[in-house]
């Protein structure tokens, strides 16, 4: 079954044809480790994980590279503002290395908790400054750069295809001209490859270079590291939709100008997570992190399930209510897995024709530009199918979970200490049952279940268990 993906470059869904048969070379722009990732950032890494798992399911050997930005990302993508790392270190009274280590660790804790597979290679910008300098030298040798006011700039007028990805129009470029602040730029869309002049006198992270002591621009790092680990032309490059007009546009210009070759064949962009008032941001209002969701009683995989419910190319609106629905749906799924395990013991080793058709439908949806919501719906349909045996349903769920990543193989019922308020309700239910007040007993069961506990009446009494995943985070 052919995998097709929406390629931003051509604005259409296209069959995925790799450069080398059986391999997929994929680069994802990684985090700037100056703060915790917010759940919007995590949505992007989640969609990239679904892409990677789908590629792997289709038999591709995926080489997944992701950068860790620990230098050069200014607070404004258009070369203005201060380095985000330097600013964060100053505000928190720590060194830049401490900040980078702390937030890199926090980032991987979050992605692990979300069952996002770790990249094959994650590379730190500060370990690759030499590669960046070498790339800037290549650009300089080909006449794509100029030096002004101490900084090295990429001249977009030397690259006629500039802006093709974003379909930038002349009017947009003129709009840019009105807001340009850096008087050194010959064209307002030119961008810095190497800074030696900083508005901030005590710029903490600097390296020697042919153009003087300084630090790299943000865009050059992705070009240098992806070329180093994936080659001068590779298959897929991903990121959030906000990267199209500046970051990815500039990455293409400098990479293709340096090598003279097409750099990336498929550009895959994920839409934003927004809240009910609009854009989610690190500075506006509630700063939504995965830890915060956990504090409020959600399992990280509730958030994964929530994201699976929206197509990656559509905006997804976050609300506590929507997260509650995802939580209860995921818990229902976990309960179904537990029930099937109880009935069947182990998954069936073979599939009937009916079973196979479900898995084909499931992967068909994912192969159709990663339609995770439809794939998820297929799971619920097969669970309702009375023709399918329990062991086969279990086998199908485990198979689907290779992409869904909801940890379904790991679920188990855990005996936990039951909080007093839950126990009180359980006791009231027993009293209601003894008094044959069945409606009241049922009502109390629902309340207890909504609190995340399940009840099983046995000859030895009522067993109360909490539904959770084995690898509780
Ligand atoms: P940053 O650490 O700011 O470079 O962002 C990391 C990734 O998150 C990038 O791919 C961004 O495009 C993406 N991103 C930022 N905000 C959101 C959002 N609200 N929803 C989805 N992705 C986002
Ligand atoms: Zn990048």
Short mmCIF file of C-alpha atoms and ligand atoms in Angstrom, two decimals:
data_model
loop_
_atom_site.label_atom_id
_atom_site.label_comp_id
_atom_site.label_asym_id
_atom_site.label_seq_id
_atom_site.Cartn_x
_atom_site.Cartn_y
_atom_site.Cartn_z
CA UNK A 1 0.00 0.00 0.00
CA UNK A 2 1.54 3.30 -1.09
CA UNK A 3 2.29 5.97 1.49
CA UNK A 4 1.35 9.45 0.35
CA UNK A 5 2.16 12.72 2.10
CA UNK A 6 1.26 16.35 1.65
CA UNK A 7 4.38 18.07 0.38
CA UNK A 8 4.37 21.77 1.25
CA UNK A 9 6.78 22.38 -1.62
CA UNK A 10 4.19 21.41 -4.24
CA UNK A 11 1.06 21.99 -2.14
CA UNK A 12 -0.30 18.54 -2.84
CA UNK A 13 -0.46 15.01 -1.54
CA UNK A 14 2.20 12.97 -3.34
CA UNK A 15 3.35 9.36 -3.25
CA UNK A 16 6.42 9.02 -1.09
CA UNK A 17 9.34 7.83 -3.20
CA UNK A 18 12.60 7.67 -1.28
CA UNK A 19 16.01 8.41 -2.73
CA UNK A 20 17.26 5.00 -1.76
CA UNK A 21 14.84 2.07 -1.79
CA UNK A 22 13.84 0.92 1.68
CA UNK A 23 15.39 3.93 3.43
CA UNK A 24 13.91 7.19 4.66
CA UNK A 25 16.17 10.08 5.60
CA UNK A 26 14.28 12.46 7.83
CA UNK A 27 15.27 15.69 9.56
CA UNK A 28 13.11 17.38 12.18
CA UNK A 29 13.84 20.83 13.57
CA UNK A 30 14.34 20.30 17.27
CA UNK A 31 13.75 22.36 20.38
CA UNK A 32 15.51 25.50 21.47
CA UNK A 33 16.39 24.43 24.99
CA UNK A 34 15.86 27.68 26.85
CA UNK A 35 12.61 26.67 28.53
CA UNK A 36 10.22 23.74 28.88
CA UNK A 37 8.45 22.64 25.73
CA UNK A 38 4.80 23.67 25.73
CA UNK A 39 2.15 21.22 24.63
CA UNK A 40 1.96 22.99 21.25
CA UNK A 41 5.61 22.20 20.57
CA UNK A 42 4.90 18.64 21.70
CA UNK A 43 2.07 18.34 19.19
CA UNK A 44 4.64 18.89 16.44
CA UNK A 45 6.97 16.18 17.81
CA UNK A 46 3.96 13.86 18.14
CA UNK A 47 2.97 14.24 14.50
CA UNK A 48 6.58 13.64 13.49
CA UNK A 49 6.53 10.47 15.59
CA UNK A 50 3.41 9.25 13.78
CA UNK A 51 5.17 9.96 10.49
CA UNK A 52 8.25 8.03 11.56
CA UNK A 53 6.25 5.07 12.87
CA UNK A 54 4.18 5.00 9.68
CA UNK A 55 7.35 4.99 7.58
CA UNK A 56 8.73 2.16 9.70
CA UNK A 57 5.47 0.24 9.46
CA UNK A 58 5.79 0.50 5.69
CA UNK A 59 9.18 -1.17 5.95
CA UNK A 60 11.45 1.85 5.66
CA UNK A 61 14.63 1.98 7.65
CA UNK A 62 14.31 5.52 9.03
CA UNK A 63 17.30 7.65 9.86
CA UNK A 64 15.77 10.38 12.00
CA UNK A 65 17.94 13.36 12.84
CA UNK A 66 16.94 16.16 15.19
CA UNK A 67 18.95 19.16 16.30
CA UNK A 68 19.05 20.64 19.76
CA UNK A 69 19.36 24.41 19.45
CA UNK A 70 21.57 25.66 22.23
CA UNK A 71 22.94 28.76 20.48
CA UNK A 72 21.98 31.31 17.87
CA UNK A 73 18.18 31.34 18.11
CA UNK A 74 17.31 34.97 18.67
CA UNK A 75 14.03 35.97 20.20
CA UNK A 76 12.90 37.13 16.76
CA UNK A 77 13.37 34.80 13.78
CA UNK A 78 14.27 37.78 11.58
CA UNK A 79 17.66 38.31 13.31
CA UNK A 80 16.38 40.71 15.94
CA UNK A 81 16.43 40.42 19.72
CA UNK A 82 18.68 38.52 22.05
CA UNK A 83 19.86 34.90 22.00
CA UNK A 84 17.11 32.94 23.79
CA UNK A 85 19.65 30.81 25.67
CA UNK A 86 21.65 33.79 26.93
CA UNK A 87 18.49 35.55 28.05
CA UNK A 88 17.15 32.50 29.88
CA UNK A 89 20.50 31.88 31.64
CA UNK A 90 20.60 35.48 32.84
CA UNK A 91 17.00 35.44 34.04
CA UNK A 92 17.45 32.16 35.92
CA UNK A 93 20.91 32.91 37.30
CA UNK A 94 22.46 29.82 35.69
CA UNK A 95 25.15 29.16 33.11
CA UNK A 96 24.11 28.52 29.52
CA UNK A 97 25.35 24.94 29.76
CA UNK A 98 23.24 24.38 32.86
CA UNK A 99 20.19 25.80 31.10
CA UNK A 100 20.81 23.70 27.98
CA UNK A 101 21.33 20.49 29.98
CA UNK A 102 18.33 21.07 32.20
CA UNK A 103 15.87 21.75 29.38
CA UNK A 104 17.29 19.09 27.07
CA UNK A 105 16.71 16.55 29.80
CA UNK A 106 13.22 17.91 30.46
CA UNK A 107 12.47 17.72 26.73
CA UNK A 108 13.39 14.05 26.47
CA UNK A 109 11.49 13.27 29.66
CA UNK A 110 8.40 14.72 28.01
CA UNK A 111 8.89 12.97 24.70
CA UNK A 112 9.62 9.63 26.42
CA UNK A 113 6.45 10.01 28.49
CA UNK A 114 4.52 10.59 25.27
CA UNK A 115 6.05 7.44 23.72
CA UNK A 116 7.76 9.54 21.06
CA UNK A 117 10.60 7.45 19.68
CA UNK A 118 14.01 9.01 20.24
CA UNK A 119 15.72 10.29 17.07
CA UNK A 120 18.43 8.09 15.59
CA UNK A 121 20.72 11.07 16.06
CA UNK A 122 20.12 14.17 18.16
CA UNK A 123 22.81 16.74 17.69
CA UNK A 124 23.65 19.87 19.60
CA UNK A 125 24.32 23.07 17.68
CA UNK A 126 27.27 23.98 19.91
CA UNK A 127 29.01 20.70 18.90
CA UNK A 128 28.76 21.59 15.21
CA UNK A 129 30.01 25.16 14.91
CA UNK A 130 32.95 23.99 12.76
CA UNK A 131 30.50 22.42 10.28
CA UNK A 132 28.52 25.66 10.18
CA UNK A 133 31.66 27.71 9.51
CA UNK A 134 32.64 25.31 6.70
CA UNK A 135 29.20 25.73 5.11
CA UNK A 136 29.39 29.52 5.33
CA UNK A 137 32.82 29.34 3.67
CA UNK A 138 31.31 27.34 0.82
CA UNK A 139 28.64 30.01 0.40
CA UNK A 140 31.24 32.75 0.53
CA UNK A 141 33.37 31.04 -2.13
CA UNK A 142 30.34 30.96 -4.43
CA UNK A 143 29.53 34.64 -3.90
CA UNK A 144 26.32 34.23 -1.88
CA UNK A 145 27.44 36.25 1.14
CA UNK A 146 28.56 39.73 2.10
CA UNK A 147 29.91 41.22 5.28
CA UNK A 148 28.41 44.37 6.71
CA UNK A 149 28.76 45.91 10.14
CA UNK A 150 30.83 42.88 11.18
CA UNK A 151 28.13 40.26 10.42
CA UNK A 152 28.10 37.81 7.52
CA UNK A 153 24.82 37.89 5.59
CA UNK A 154 23.27 35.60 3.00
CA UNK A 155 22.28 37.62 -0.04
CA UNK A 156 18.91 36.36 -1.24
CA UNK A 157 19.31 38.17 -4.57
CA UNK A 158 22.00 35.60 -5.47
CA UNK A 159 19.45 32.80 -5.15
CA UNK A 160 16.62 33.37 -7.64
CA UNK A 161 14.40 30.60 -6.23
CA UNK A 162 14.31 32.29 -2.82
CA UNK A 163 10.92 31.94 -1.15
CA UNK A 164 9.63 29.12 -3.38
CA UNK A 165 8.58 26.95 -0.41
CA UNK A 166 6.56 29.71 1.20
CA UNK A 167 5.41 31.09 -2.18
CA UNK A 168 6.57 34.47 -1.02
CA UNK A 169 5.33 37.22 -3.28
CA UNK A 170 6.89 40.54 -4.18
CA UNK A 171 4.30 42.27 -1.98
CA UNK A 172 5.42 40.19 0.99
CA UNK A 173 9.02 41.16 0.35
CA UNK A 174 7.99 44.79 0.19
CA UNK A 175 6.04 44.41 3.43
CA UNK A 176 9.25 43.04 4.92
CA UNK A 177 11.07 46.14 3.70
CA UNK A 178 8.84 48.34 5.80
CA UNK A 179 9.62 46.52 9.03
CA UNK A 180 13.34 45.97 8.44
CA UNK A 181 15.43 47.17 11.34
CA UNK A 182 18.95 46.07 10.45
CA UNK A 183 20.46 48.81 8.24
CA UNK A 184 23.29 46.49 7.16
CA UNK A 185 20.97 44.31 5.11
CA UNK A 186 21.08 44.95 1.36
CA UNK A 187 17.73 43.24 0.95
CA UNK A 188 15.33 43.18 3.92
CA UNK A 189 14.98 39.39 3.54
CA UNK A 190 18.75 38.78 3.76
CA UNK A 191 19.68 36.92 6.91
CA UNK A 192 22.66 36.52 9.17
CA UNK A 193 24.92 33.49 8.83
CA UNK A 194 27.49 34.62 11.36
CA UNK A 195 27.28 37.36 13.99
CA UNK A 196 30.36 39.14 15.23
CA UNK A 197 28.51 42.26 16.30
CA UNK A 198 26.04 41.80 19.03
CA UNK A 199 23.88 44.39 20.70
CA UNK A 200 24.63 42.51 23.86
CA UNK A 201 28.19 43.25 24.91
CA UNK A 202 28.58 40.22 27.15
CA UNK A 203 27.46 37.65 24.56
CA UNK A 204 28.49 34.54 26.45
CA UNK A 205 28.91 31.94 23.72
CA UNK A 206 31.40 32.85 20.99
CA UNK A 207 33.78 30.99 18.69
CA UNK A 208 36.70 32.10 16.48
CA UNK A 209 35.90 32.19 12.76
CA UNK A 210 37.40 33.60 9.53
CA UNK A 211 35.09 36.63 10.04
CA UNK A 212 36.01 37.27 13.64
CA UNK A 213 34.95 35.96 17.02
CA UNK A 214 31.20 35.45 17.10
CA UNK A 215 28.35 32.97 16.87
CA UNK A 216 26.25 31.36 14.15
CA UNK A 217 22.80 32.33 12.94
CA UNK A 218 20.00 29.91 13.79
CA UNK A 219 19.15 28.79 10.24
CA UNK A 220 22.67 27.68 9.31
CA UNK A 221 22.75 25.10 12.08
CA UNK A 222 19.95 22.97 10.60
CA UNK A 223 21.56 23.04 7.15
CA UNK A 224 25.00 22.12 8.47
CA UNK A 225 23.82 19.30 10.73
CA UNK A 226 21.31 17.77 8.34
CA UNK A 227 23.86 17.73 5.50
CA UNK A 228 26.43 16.20 7.82
CA UNK A 229 24.18 13.33 8.95
CA UNK A 230 21.84 12.85 5.99
CA UNK A 231 23.76 14.05 2.94
CA UNK A 232 23.31 16.92 0.49
CA UNK A 233 19.92 15.66 -0.65
CA UNK A 234 17.59 13.76 1.65
CA UNK A 235 13.98 12.67 1.77
CA UNK A 236 11.97 14.46 4.43
CA UNK A 237 12.18 17.61 6.49
CA UNK A 238 9.55 18.38 9.12
CA UNK A 239 8.55 21.08 11.53
CA UNK A 240 5.74 23.34 12.62
CA UNK A 241 3.93 25.45 10.05
CA UNK A 242 5.43 28.67 11.49
CA UNK A 243 8.81 27.65 10.07
CA UNK A 244 7.74 27.87 6.43
CA UNK A 245 8.22 31.60 5.68
CA UNK A 246 11.52 32.29 7.44
CA UNK A 247 13.41 29.38 8.96
CA UNK A 248 12.81 26.73 6.30
CA UNK A 249 12.90 29.26 3.49
CA UNK A 250 16.34 30.40 4.63
CA UNK A 251 17.53 26.85 5.25
CA UNK A 252 16.67 25.96 1.63
CA UNK A 253 18.37 29.05 0.22
CA UNK A 254 21.67 28.51 1.98
CA UNK A 255 21.75 24.70 1.53
CA UNK A 256 20.90 24.71 -2.16
CA UNK A 257 23.11 27.70 -2.89
CA UNK A 258 26.04 25.90 -1.25
CA UNK A 259 25.57 22.48 -2.89
CA UNK A 260 23.90 23.45 -6.16
CA UNK A 261 21.49 20.53 -5.60
CA UNK A 262 17.90 20.01 -4.50
CA UNK A 263 18.20 19.71 -0.72
CA UNK A 264 14.94 18.09 0.47
CA UNK A 265 12.31 16.22 -1.52
CA UNK A 266 9.35 16.28 0.91
CA UNK A 267 8.54 19.15 3.27
CA UNK A 268 6.03 18.07 5.90
CA UNK A 269 4.53 20.71 8.18
CA UNK A 270 2.25 20.33 11.16
CA UNK A 271 -0.45 22.84 12.00
CA UNK A 272 -0.58 24.58 15.35
CA UNK A 273 -2.21 23.69 18.59
CA UNK A 274 -4.18 26.72 19.62
CA UNK A 275 -6.37 27.53 22.57
CA UNK A 276 -9.86 28.95 22.57
CA UNK A 277 -8.54 32.49 22.47
CA UNK A 278 -6.08 31.86 19.64
CA UNK A 279 -2.36 31.28 19.65
CA UNK A 280 -0.71 29.27 22.37
CA UNK A 281 2.50 30.89 23.44
CA UNK A 282 5.13 30.60 26.11
CA UNK A 283 4.58 34.13 27.30
CA UNK A 284 0.78 34.52 27.08
CA UNK A 285 -1.34 33.40 30.02
CA UNK A 286 -1.26 29.79 31.19
CA UNK A 287 2.00 28.10 30.18
CA UNK A 288 0.83 24.63 29.29
CA UNK A 289 3.48 21.98 29.80
CA UNK A 290 3.16 18.24 30.05
CA UNK A 291 4.10 18.44 33.74
CA UNK A 292 1.21 20.82 34.29
CA UNK A 293 -1.19 18.36 32.66
CA UNK A 294 0.19 15.64 34.93
CA UNK A 295 -0.30 17.87 37.98
CA UNK A 296 -3.92 18.22 36.95
CA UNK A 297 -4.34 14.44 36.95
CA UNK A 298 -3.87 13.57 33.29
CA UNK A 299 -1.67 10.78 32.02
CA UNK A 300 0.79 11.94 29.32
CA UNK A 301 -0.81 9.45 26.95
CA UNK A 302 -4.14 11.25 27.37
CA UNK A 303 -2.44 14.10 25.53
CA UNK A 304 -1.08 11.73 22.89
CA UNK A 305 -4.60 10.36 22.38
CA UNK A 306 -5.95 13.91 22.20
CA UNK A 307 -3.49 14.78 19.43
CA UNK A 308 -4.28 11.59 17.51
CA UNK A 309 -7.86 12.84 17.36
CA UNK A 310 -6.92 15.75 15.07
CA UNK A 311 -5.36 15.63 11.61
CA UNK A 312 -1.82 17.03 11.72
CA UNK A 313 -2.60 19.56 8.97
CA UNK A 314 -5.55 21.05 10.84
CA UNK A 315 -5.39 23.39 13.77
CA UNK A 316 -6.26 21.65 16.99
CA UNK A 317 -8.03 23.60 19.71
CA UNK A 318 -6.94 22.75 23.20
CA UNK A 319 -9.48 22.88 26.05
CA UNK A 320 -9.68 21.04 29.34
CA UNK A 321 -13.01 19.63 28.26
CA UNK A 322 -11.53 18.19 25.07
CA UNK A 323 -8.65 16.71 27.06
CA UNK A 324 -11.17 15.15 29.44
CA UNK A 325 -12.89 13.44 26.51
CA UNK A 326 -9.55 12.13 25.27
CA UNK A 327 -8.74 10.88 28.75
CA UNK A 328 -11.97 8.99 29.12
CA UNK A 329 -11.69 7.53 25.59
CA UNK A 330 -8.14 6.35 26.27
CA UNK A 331 -9.21 4.83 29.55
CA UNK A 332 -12.07 3.04 27.83
CA UNK A 333 -9.58 1.67 25.32
CA UNK A 334 -7.29 0.49 28.11
CA UNK A 335 -10.25 -1.20 29.80
CA UNK A 336 -11.12 -2.97 26.56
CA UNK A 337 -7.55 -4.22 26.27
CA UNK A 338 -7.69 -5.51 29.85
CA UNK A 339 -11.00 -7.22 29.21
CA UNK A 340 -9.69 -8.82 26.00
CA UNK A 341 -6.57 -9.97 27.81
CA UNK A 342 -8.77 -11.48 30.50
CA UNK A 343 -10.88 -13.29 27.91
CA UNK A 344 -8.25 -14.35 25.41
CA UNK A 345 -5.08 -14.58 27.49
CA UNK A 346 -2.82 -13.85 24.56
CA UNK A 347 -3.23 -12.33 21.10
CA UNK A 348 -4.01 -14.56 18.16
CA UNK A 349 -1.01 -15.44 16.00
CA UNK A 350 -3.02 -15.49 12.79
CA UNK A 351 -5.60 -13.15 11.37
CA UNK A 352 -8.85 -13.97 9.64
CA UNK A 353 -9.78 -12.20 6.43
CA UNK A 354 -12.00 -9.85 8.43
CA UNK A 355 -9.17 -9.08 10.83
CA UNK A 356 -6.75 -8.40 7.99
CA UNK A 357 -9.17 -6.03 6.36
CA UNK A 358 -9.29 -3.92 9.53
CA UNK A 359 -5.54 -3.57 9.66
CA UNK A 360 -5.48 -2.72 5.97
CA UNK A 361 -8.08 -0.03 6.52
CA UNK A 362 -6.14 1.26 9.51
CA UNK A 363 -2.82 1.54 7.68
CA UNK A 364 -4.66 2.81 4.59
CA UNK A 365 -5.79 5.85 6.58
CA UNK A 366 -2.29 6.52 7.87
CA UNK A 367 -0.80 6.04 4.43
CA UNK A 368 -3.26 8.63 3.19
CA UNK A 369 -1.34 11.63 4.52
CA UNK A 370 -1.29 10.39 8.12
CA UNK A 371 -5.00 10.39 8.82
CA UNK A 372 -4.67 9.37 12.46
CA UNK A 373 -8.26 10.31 13.47
CA UNK A 374 -9.67 7.89 10.93
CA UNK A 375 -7.17 5.22 11.90
CA UNK A 376 -8.27 5.62 15.50
CA UNK A 377 -11.93 5.37 14.50
CA UNK A 378 -11.15 2.05 12.75
CA UNK A 379 -9.95 0.71 16.09
CA UNK A 380 -13.24 1.53 17.75
CA UNK A 381 -15.14 -0.08 14.87
CA UNK A 382 -13.23 -3.32 15.11
CA UNK A 383 -13.76 -3.45 18.86
CA UNK A 384 -17.50 -3.43 18.24
CA UNK A 385 -17.34 -6.21 15.64
CA UNK A 386 -19.01 -9.26 17.12
CA UNK A 387 -17.64 -11.53 14.38
CA UNK A 388 -14.08 -11.05 15.60
CA UNK A 389 -12.74 -13.27 18.38
CA UNK A 390 -11.16 -11.62 21.43
CA UNK A 391 -7.66 -12.93 20.71
CA UNK A 392 -7.86 -11.51 17.21
CA UNK A 393 -9.04 -8.14 18.48
CA UNK A 394 -6.12 -8.12 20.87
CA UNK A 395 -3.69 -8.95 18.07
CA UNK A 396 -5.13 -6.14 15.94
CA UNK A 397 -4.86 -3.62 18.76
CA UNK A 398 -1.24 -4.53 19.39
CA UNK A 399 -0.51 -4.22 15.69
CA UNK A 400 -2.19 -0.82 15.43
CA UNK A 401 -0.39 0.36 18.50
CA UNK A 402 2.94 0.09 16.67
CA UNK A 403 1.86 3.41 15.16
CA UNK A 404 -0.60 4.78 17.70
CA UNK A 405 2.02 4.40 20.43
CA UNK A 406 -0.50 4.25 23.28
CA UNK A 407 1.44 1.57 25.15
CA UNK A 408 -1.43 -0.91 24.85
CA UNK A 409 0.81 -3.94 25.31
CA UNK A 410 1.94 -2.60 28.67
CA UNK A 411 -1.43 -1.97 30.26
CA UNK A 412 -2.19 -3.85 33.41
CA UNK A 413 -4.48 -3.42 36.34
CA UNK A 414 -2.56 -2.15 39.29
CA UNK A 415 -3.65 -2.64 42.85
CA UNK A 416 -3.21 0.74 44.44
CA UNK A 417 -4.10 2.35 47.72
CA UNK A 418 -7.68 3.46 47.30
CA UNK A 419 -8.28 7.03 48.49
CA UNK A 420 -10.72 7.37 51.37
CA UNK A 421 -13.33 9.22 49.31
CA UNK A 422 -13.36 6.44 46.71
CA UNK A 423 -13.59 3.76 49.39
CA UNK A 424 -16.51 5.63 50.99
CA UNK A 425 -18.39 5.54 47.67
CA UNK A 426 -17.59 1.85 47.24
CA UNK A 427 -19.00 1.17 50.72
CA UNK A 428 -22.12 3.21 49.98
CA UNK A 429 -22.57 1.16 46.81
CA UNK A 430 -22.35 -2.07 48.76
CA UNK A 431 -24.97 -0.77 51.16
CA UNK A 432 -27.19 0.20 48.24
CA UNK A 433 -26.79 -3.27 46.74
CA UNK A 434 -27.63 -4.89 50.07
CA UNK A 435 -30.77 -2.75 50.18
CA UNK A 436 -31.52 -3.76 46.56
CA UNK A 437 -31.33 -0.11 45.49
CA UNK A 438 -29.90 -1.06 42.11
CA UNK A 439 -30.21 2.33 40.43
CA UNK A 440 -28.33 4.02 43.24
CA UNK A 441 -25.65 1.28 43.18
CA UNK A 442 -25.21 1.77 39.43
CA UNK A 443 -24.99 5.51 39.86
CA UNK A 444 -22.26 5.11 42.46
CA UNK A 445 -20.33 2.74 40.18
CA UNK A 446 -20.37 5.38 37.43
CA UNK A 447 -19.07 8.01 39.84
CA UNK A 448 -16.25 5.73 41.00
CA UNK A 449 -15.35 4.88 37.41
CA UNK A 450 -15.28 8.53 36.47
CA UNK A 451 -12.75 8.99 39.24
CA UNK A 452 -10.48 6.54 37.38
CA UNK A 453 -11.21 3.34 39.31
CA UNK A 454 -12.88 0.14 38.23
CA UNK A 455 -14.97 -2.19 40.33
CA UNK A 456 -15.22 -5.95 40.09
CA UNK A 457 -17.67 -7.87 42.30
CA UNK A 458 -16.25 -11.25 43.29
CA UNK A 459 -17.15 -13.90 45.83
CA UNK A 460 -14.54 -12.32 48.10
CA UNK A 461 -16.08 -8.86 47.87
CA UNK A 462 -15.61 -5.88 45.58
CA UNK A 463 -12.13 -5.41 44.14
CA UNK A 464 -11.25 -1.81 43.38
CA UNK A 465 -8.47 -1.18 40.87
CA UNK A 466 -7.04 1.87 39.21
CA UNK A 467 -6.68 1.79 35.48
CA UNK A 468 -3.20 2.79 34.42
CA UNK A 469 -0.30 1.96 32.15
CA UNK A 470 2.48 -0.18 33.49
CA UNK A 471 5.11 2.41 32.72
CA UNK A 472 3.30 5.05 34.76
CA UNK A 473 4.98 8.38 34.39
P1 LIG B 1 10.79 26.03 19.11
O1 LIG B 1 11.39 25.30 20.30
O2 LIG B 1 10.15 27.31 19.46
O3 LIG B 1 11.76 26.14 17.96
O4 LIG B 1 9.57 25.12 18.59
C1 LIG B 1 9.69 23.74 18.44
C2 LIG B 1 8.69 23.22 17.43
O5 LIG B 1 7.36 23.46 17.89
C3 LIG B 1 8.79 23.87 16.06
O6 LIG B 1 8.70 22.88 15.06
C4 LIG B 1 7.59 24.81 16.01
O7 LIG B 1 7.15 24.96 14.70
C5 LIG B 1 6.60 24.04 16.85
N1 LIG B 1 5.53 24.86 17.47
C6 LIG B 1 5.63 26.05 18.11
N2 LIG B 1 4.43 26.46 18.60
C7 LIG B 1 3.53 25.48 18.26
C8 LIG B 1 2.12 25.30 18.46
N3 LIG B 1 1.37 26.17 19.14
N4 LIG B 1 1.55 24.17 17.96
C9 LIG B 1 2.28 23.25 17.29
N5 LIG B 1 3.62 23.38 17.07
C10 LIG B 1 4.24 24.46 17.55
ZN1 LIG B 2 15.55 23.93 11.54
#
